[in-house]
Coordinates of C-alpha atoms in Angstrom, one line a residue:
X1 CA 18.2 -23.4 35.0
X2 CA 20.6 -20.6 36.6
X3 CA 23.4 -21.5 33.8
X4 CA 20.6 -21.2 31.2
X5 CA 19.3 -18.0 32.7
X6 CA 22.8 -16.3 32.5
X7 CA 23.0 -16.8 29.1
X8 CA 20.0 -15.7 27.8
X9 CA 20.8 -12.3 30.1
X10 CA 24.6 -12.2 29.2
X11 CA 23.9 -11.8 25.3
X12 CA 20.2 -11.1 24.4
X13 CA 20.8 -9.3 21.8
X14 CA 23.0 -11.7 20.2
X15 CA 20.0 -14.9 20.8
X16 CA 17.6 -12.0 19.1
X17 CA 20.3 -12.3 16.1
X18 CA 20.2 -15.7 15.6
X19 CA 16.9 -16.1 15.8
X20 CA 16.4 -13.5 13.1
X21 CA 19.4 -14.8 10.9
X22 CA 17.9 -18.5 11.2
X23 CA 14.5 -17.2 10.0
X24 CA 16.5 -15.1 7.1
X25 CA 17.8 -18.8 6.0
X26 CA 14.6 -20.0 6.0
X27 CA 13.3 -17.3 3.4
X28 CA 16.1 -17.4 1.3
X29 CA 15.5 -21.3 1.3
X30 CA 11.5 -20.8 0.3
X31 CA 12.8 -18.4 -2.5
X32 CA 15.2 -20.9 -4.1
X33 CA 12.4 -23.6 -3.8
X34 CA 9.5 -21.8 -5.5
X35 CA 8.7 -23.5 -8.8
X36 CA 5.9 -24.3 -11.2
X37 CA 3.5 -24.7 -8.6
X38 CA 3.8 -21.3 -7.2
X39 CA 2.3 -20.5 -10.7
X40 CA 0.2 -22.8 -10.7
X41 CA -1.4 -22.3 -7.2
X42 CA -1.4 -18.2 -8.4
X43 CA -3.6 -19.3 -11.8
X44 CA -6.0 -20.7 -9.7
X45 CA -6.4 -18.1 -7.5
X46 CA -6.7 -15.9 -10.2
X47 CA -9.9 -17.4 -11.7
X48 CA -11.6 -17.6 -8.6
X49 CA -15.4 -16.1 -9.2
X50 CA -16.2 -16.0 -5.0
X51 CA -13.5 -15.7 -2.2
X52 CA -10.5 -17.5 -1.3
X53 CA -10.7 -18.9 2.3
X54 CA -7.8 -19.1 4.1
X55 CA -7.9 -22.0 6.9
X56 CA -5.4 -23.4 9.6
X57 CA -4.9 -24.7 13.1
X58 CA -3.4 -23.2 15.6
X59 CA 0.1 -20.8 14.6
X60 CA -0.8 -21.7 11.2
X61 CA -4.2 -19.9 11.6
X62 CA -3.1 -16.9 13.2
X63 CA -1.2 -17.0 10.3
X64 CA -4.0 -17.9 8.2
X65 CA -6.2 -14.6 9.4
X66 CA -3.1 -12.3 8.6
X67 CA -2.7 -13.5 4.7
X68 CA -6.8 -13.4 4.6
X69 CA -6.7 -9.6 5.4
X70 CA -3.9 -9.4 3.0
X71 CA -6.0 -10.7 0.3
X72 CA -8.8 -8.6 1.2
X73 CA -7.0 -5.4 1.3
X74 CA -5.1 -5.9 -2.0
X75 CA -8.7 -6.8 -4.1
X76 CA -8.9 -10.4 -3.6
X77 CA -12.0 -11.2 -1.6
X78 CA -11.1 -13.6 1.2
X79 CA -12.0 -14.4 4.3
X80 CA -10.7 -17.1 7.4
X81 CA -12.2 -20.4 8.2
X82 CA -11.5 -21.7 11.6
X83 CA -10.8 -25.8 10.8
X84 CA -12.3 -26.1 14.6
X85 CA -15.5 -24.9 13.3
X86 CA -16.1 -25.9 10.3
X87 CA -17.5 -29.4 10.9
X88 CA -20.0 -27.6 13.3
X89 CA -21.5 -25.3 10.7
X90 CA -19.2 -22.9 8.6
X91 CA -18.5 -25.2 6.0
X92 CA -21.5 -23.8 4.6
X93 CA -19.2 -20.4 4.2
X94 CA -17.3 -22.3 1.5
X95 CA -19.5 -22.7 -1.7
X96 CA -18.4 -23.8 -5.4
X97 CA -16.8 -20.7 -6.9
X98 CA -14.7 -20.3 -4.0
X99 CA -10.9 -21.7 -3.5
X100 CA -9.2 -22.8 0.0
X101 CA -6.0 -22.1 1.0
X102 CA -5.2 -23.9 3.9
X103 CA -2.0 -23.9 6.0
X104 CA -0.6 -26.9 8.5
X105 CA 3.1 -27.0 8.8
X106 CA 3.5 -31.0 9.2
X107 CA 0.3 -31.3 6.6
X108 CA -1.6 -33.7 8.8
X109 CA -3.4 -31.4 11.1
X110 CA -6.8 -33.7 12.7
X111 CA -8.9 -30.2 12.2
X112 CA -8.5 -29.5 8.8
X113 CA -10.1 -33.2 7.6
X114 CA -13.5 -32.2 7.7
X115 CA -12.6 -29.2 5.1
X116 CA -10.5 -30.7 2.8
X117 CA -13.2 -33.5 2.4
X118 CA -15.6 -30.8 2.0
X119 CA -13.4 -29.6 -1.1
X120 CA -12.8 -32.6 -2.6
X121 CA -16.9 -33.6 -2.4
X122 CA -18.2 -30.2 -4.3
X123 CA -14.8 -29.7 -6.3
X124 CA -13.8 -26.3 -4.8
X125 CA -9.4 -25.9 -5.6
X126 CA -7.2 -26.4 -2.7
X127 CA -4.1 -25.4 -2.4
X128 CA -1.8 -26.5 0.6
X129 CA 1.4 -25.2 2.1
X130 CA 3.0 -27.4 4.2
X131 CA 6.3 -28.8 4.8
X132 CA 4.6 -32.3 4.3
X133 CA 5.4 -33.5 1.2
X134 CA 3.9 -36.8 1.6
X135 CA 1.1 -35.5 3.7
X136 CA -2.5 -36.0 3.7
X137 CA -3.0 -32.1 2.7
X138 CA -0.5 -32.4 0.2
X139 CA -1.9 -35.6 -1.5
X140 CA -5.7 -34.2 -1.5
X141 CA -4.6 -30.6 -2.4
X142 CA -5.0 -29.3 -6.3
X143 CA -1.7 -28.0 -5.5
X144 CA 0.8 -28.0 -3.0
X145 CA 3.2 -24.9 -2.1
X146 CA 6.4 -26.9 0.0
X147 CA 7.9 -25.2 2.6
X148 CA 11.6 -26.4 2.5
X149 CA 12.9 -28.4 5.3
X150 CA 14.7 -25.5 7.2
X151 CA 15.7 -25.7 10.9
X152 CA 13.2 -23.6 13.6
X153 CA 14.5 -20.6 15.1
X154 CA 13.3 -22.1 18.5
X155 CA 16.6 -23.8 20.1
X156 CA 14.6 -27.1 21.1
X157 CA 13.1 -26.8 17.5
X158 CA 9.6 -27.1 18.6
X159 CA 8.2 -23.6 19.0
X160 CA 6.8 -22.7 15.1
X161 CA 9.1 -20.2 14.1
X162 CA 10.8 -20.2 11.0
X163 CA 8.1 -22.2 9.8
X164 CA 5.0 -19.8 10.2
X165 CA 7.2 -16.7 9.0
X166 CA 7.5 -19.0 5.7
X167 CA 3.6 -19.0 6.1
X168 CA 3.6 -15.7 6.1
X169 CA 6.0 -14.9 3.5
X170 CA 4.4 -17.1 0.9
X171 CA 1.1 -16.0 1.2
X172 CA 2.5 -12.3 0.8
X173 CA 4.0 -13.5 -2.4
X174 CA 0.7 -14.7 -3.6
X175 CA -1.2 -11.5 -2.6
X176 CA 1.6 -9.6 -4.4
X177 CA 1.6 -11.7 -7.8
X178 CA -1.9 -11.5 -7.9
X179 CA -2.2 -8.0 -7.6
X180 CA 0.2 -7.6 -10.2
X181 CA -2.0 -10.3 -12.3
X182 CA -5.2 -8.3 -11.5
X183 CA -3.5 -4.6 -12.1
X184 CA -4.7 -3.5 -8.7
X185 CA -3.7 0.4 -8.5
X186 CA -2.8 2.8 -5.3
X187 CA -5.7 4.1 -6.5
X188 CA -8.0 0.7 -5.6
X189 CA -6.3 0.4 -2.5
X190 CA -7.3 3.3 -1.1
X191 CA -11.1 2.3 -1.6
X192 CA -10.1 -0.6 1.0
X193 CA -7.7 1.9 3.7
X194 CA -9.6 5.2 4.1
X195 CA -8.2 5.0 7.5
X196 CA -5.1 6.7 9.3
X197 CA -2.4 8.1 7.5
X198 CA -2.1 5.6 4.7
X199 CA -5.6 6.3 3.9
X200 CA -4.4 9.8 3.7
X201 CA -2.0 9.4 1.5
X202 CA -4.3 7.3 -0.5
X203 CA -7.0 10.2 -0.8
X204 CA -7.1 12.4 -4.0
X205 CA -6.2 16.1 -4.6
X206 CA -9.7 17.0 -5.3
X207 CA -10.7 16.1 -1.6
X208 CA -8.4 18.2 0.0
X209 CA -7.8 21.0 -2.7
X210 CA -9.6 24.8 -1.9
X211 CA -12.1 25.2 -4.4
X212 CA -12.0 27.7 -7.7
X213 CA -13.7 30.1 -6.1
X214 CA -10.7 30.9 -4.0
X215 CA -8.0 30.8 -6.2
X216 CA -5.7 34.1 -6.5
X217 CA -5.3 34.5 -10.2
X218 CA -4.1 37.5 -12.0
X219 CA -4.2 38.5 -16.1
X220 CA -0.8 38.4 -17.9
X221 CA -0.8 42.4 -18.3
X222 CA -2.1 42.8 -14.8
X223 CA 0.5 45.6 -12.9
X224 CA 2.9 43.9 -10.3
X225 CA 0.9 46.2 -7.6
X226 CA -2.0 45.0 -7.9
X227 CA -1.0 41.3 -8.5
X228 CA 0.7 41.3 -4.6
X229 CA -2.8 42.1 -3.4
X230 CA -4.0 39.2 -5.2
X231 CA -1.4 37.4 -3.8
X232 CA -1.3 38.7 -0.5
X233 CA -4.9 38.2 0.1
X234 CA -4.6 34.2 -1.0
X235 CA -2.8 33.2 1.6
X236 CA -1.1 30.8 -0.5
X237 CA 2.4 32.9 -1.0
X238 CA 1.8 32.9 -4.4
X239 CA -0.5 34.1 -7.4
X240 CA -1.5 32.3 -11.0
X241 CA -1.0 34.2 -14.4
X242 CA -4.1 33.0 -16.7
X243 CA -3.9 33.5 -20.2
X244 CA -7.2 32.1 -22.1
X245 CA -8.4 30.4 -19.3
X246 CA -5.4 28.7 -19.0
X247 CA -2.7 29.0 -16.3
X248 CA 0.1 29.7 -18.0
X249 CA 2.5 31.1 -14.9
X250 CA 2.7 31.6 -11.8
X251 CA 4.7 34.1 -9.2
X252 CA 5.7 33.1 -6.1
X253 CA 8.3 34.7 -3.0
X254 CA 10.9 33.2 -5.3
X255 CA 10.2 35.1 -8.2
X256 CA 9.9 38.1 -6.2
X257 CA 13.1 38.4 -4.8
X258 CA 15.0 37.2 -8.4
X259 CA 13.0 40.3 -10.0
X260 CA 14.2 42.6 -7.8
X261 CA 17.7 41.7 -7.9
X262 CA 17.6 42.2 -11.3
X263 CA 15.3 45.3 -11.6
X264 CA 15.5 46.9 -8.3
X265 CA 12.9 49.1 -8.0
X266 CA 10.8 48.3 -11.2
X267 CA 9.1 45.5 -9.9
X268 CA 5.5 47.1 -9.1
X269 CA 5.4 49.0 -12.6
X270 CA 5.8 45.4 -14.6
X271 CA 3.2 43.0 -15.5
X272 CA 2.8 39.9 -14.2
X273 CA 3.6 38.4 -17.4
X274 CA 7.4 39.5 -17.1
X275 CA 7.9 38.4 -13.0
X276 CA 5.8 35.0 -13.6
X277 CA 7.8 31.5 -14.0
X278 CA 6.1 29.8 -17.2
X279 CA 5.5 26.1 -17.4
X280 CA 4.3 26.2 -13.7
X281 CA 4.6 22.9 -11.6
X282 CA 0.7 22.0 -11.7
X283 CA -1.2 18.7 -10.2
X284 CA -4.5 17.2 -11.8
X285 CA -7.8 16.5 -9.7
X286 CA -7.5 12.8 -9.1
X287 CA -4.1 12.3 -8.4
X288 CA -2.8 11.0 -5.1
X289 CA -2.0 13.4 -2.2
X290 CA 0.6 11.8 -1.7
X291 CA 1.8 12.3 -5.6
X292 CA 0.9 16.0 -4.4
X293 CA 3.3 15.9 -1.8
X294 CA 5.9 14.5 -3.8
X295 CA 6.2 17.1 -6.5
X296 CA 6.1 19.7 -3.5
X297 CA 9.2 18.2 -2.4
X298 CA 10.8 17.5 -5.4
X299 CA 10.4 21.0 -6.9
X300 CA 10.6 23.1 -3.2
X301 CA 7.4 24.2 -3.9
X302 CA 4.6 24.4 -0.8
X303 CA 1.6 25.3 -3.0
X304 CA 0.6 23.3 -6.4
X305 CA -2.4 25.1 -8.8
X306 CA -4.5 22.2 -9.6
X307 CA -6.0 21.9 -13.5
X308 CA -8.0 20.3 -15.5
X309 CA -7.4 18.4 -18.3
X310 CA -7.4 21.6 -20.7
X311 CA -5.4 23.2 -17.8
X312 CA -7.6 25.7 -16.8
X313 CA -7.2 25.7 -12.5
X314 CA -9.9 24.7 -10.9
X315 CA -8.3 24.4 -7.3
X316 CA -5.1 24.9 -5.6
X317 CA -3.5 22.9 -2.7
X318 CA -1.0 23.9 -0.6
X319 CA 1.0 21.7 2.3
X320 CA -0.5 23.0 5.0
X321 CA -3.8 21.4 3.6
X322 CA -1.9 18.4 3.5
X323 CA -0.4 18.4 7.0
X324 CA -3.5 18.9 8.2
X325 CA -5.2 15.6 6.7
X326 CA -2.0 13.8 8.3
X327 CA -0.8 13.2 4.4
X328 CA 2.8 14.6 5.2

């Protein structure tokens, strides 16, 4: 035990390596293995009418709950079935129109009896993953996703290690492919994370723009002295030029300081047609705030005139707006 002990304190870091290399082999191994029946499996999923329910004993059902919020989130309807309980009662959560997914590493897990007959009796799809290729799961299942025989990460090879990050892997993979399958947009998954800052990212300008009504916006052959008040009183640190009810500039510190380098002294007797930048950077109503944020960085802008379709402004956002909603 004292030998053991030193070793484990003598080079933790380097036992932390392995571990994570020897799960790394296992992944690379699941890639190379996936064949027809991944697409198979994903086809099935796909023309689910209910839910898929995600079932498994043990590591392979804490497993199981994390792929079921996986397919919730990314607009698959699922939900987990412990194996334990389902003979008591919540096989009555799994009706035709559903499919089961169901998870057991060796493939002949006691628990999961009662469901699989339950599938087989009212013809709902199964699909298995398992490292069992001759396994009761495997032989009942519609179709079975192998898990290639790979070593644990756990030194007596007992602990489910490698095994359950397969799991885990592969039921990303089929959360991924099907929202790929289903054309499931940033936009859709922010109706299921309006939480924290992803669900800040995920809202839309229109939510966090300031409204018309306080947008500084100046004429084209409005006088550069009167424009600053306009911009001045904004608060934004910079003013739009409309020109038939469309934004067609806008003036900001930047242009300031290039005009009066090159006409020192003429700047408050031009127009705000001649200081204005044309083609102005502008953002539509539902985009992302975090598309927002992104042109703001990539053009070193901290303020983006938001327009309609015909490109008449109709708000304007600015980065402290999006600071403030945790977007940035």
């Amino acid at each position: 035990m004292s030998s053991a002990r030193a070793v484990r304190d003598d080079v933790p870091e380097e036992l932390g390596r392995q571990v994570i290399l020897t799960e790394a082999e296992g992944l690379a191994a699941l890639a190379a293995s996936l064949d027809a029946s991944f697409g198979q499996a994903l086809s099935l999923l796909a023309e689910v009418s209910g839910r898929v329910i995600v079932s498994g004993m043990g590591k392979s059902g804490h497993v199981g709950r994390k792929i079921a919020a996986t397919f919730a989130s990314t607009g698959t309807p699922s939900h987990f079935v412990h194996p334990g309980e389902a003979s008591h009662g919540d096989l009555g959560m799994i009706v035709r129109g559903d499919a089961v997914l169901a998870l057991s590493n060796s493939g002949n897990t006691a628990e999961l009896s009662a469901l699989v007959a339950h599938t087989r009796r009212f013809a709902i799809p199964l699909i298995a993953i398992t490292s069992g290729a001759g396994s009761a799961l495997a032989r009942a299942a519609d179709v079975a996703l192998l898990l290639p025989p790979v070593k644990e990460a756990c030194p007596m090879g007992l602990a489910p290690t490698t095994s359950t990050t397969m799991q885990l892997a592969l039921g990303d993979a089929l959360a991924v492919a099907l929202l790929h399958r289903r054309g499931f947009t940033a936009a859709d998954f922010g109706v299921f994370h309006p939480g924290g800052r992803l669900g800040a990212q995920l809202s839309h300008v229109h939510e966090l723009m300031h409204p018309a009504s306080e947008l500084p916006l100046v004429a084209p052959e409005t006088r550069m002295d009167q424009a600053l008040i306009t911009m001045t009183g904004g608060r934004f640190g910079c003013v739009g030029v409309v020109r038939d009810g469309r934004l067609a500039g806008v003036i900001t510190d930047g242009d300031l300081r290039r005009t009066l380098e090159a006409r020192s002294g003429a700047l408050l007797s031009l127009e705000a047609g001649e200081v204005m930048s044309g083609s102005p950077r502008t953002v539509r109503p539902d985009a992302l705030a975090a598309e927002a944020l992104r042109l703001m960085n990539d053009n070193k802008v901290t303020a983006l005139f938001v327009v309609d379709a015909a490109g008449a402004p109709v708000g304007i956002l600015h980065v402290h707006d999006l600071l403030r909603a945790g977007v940035a």
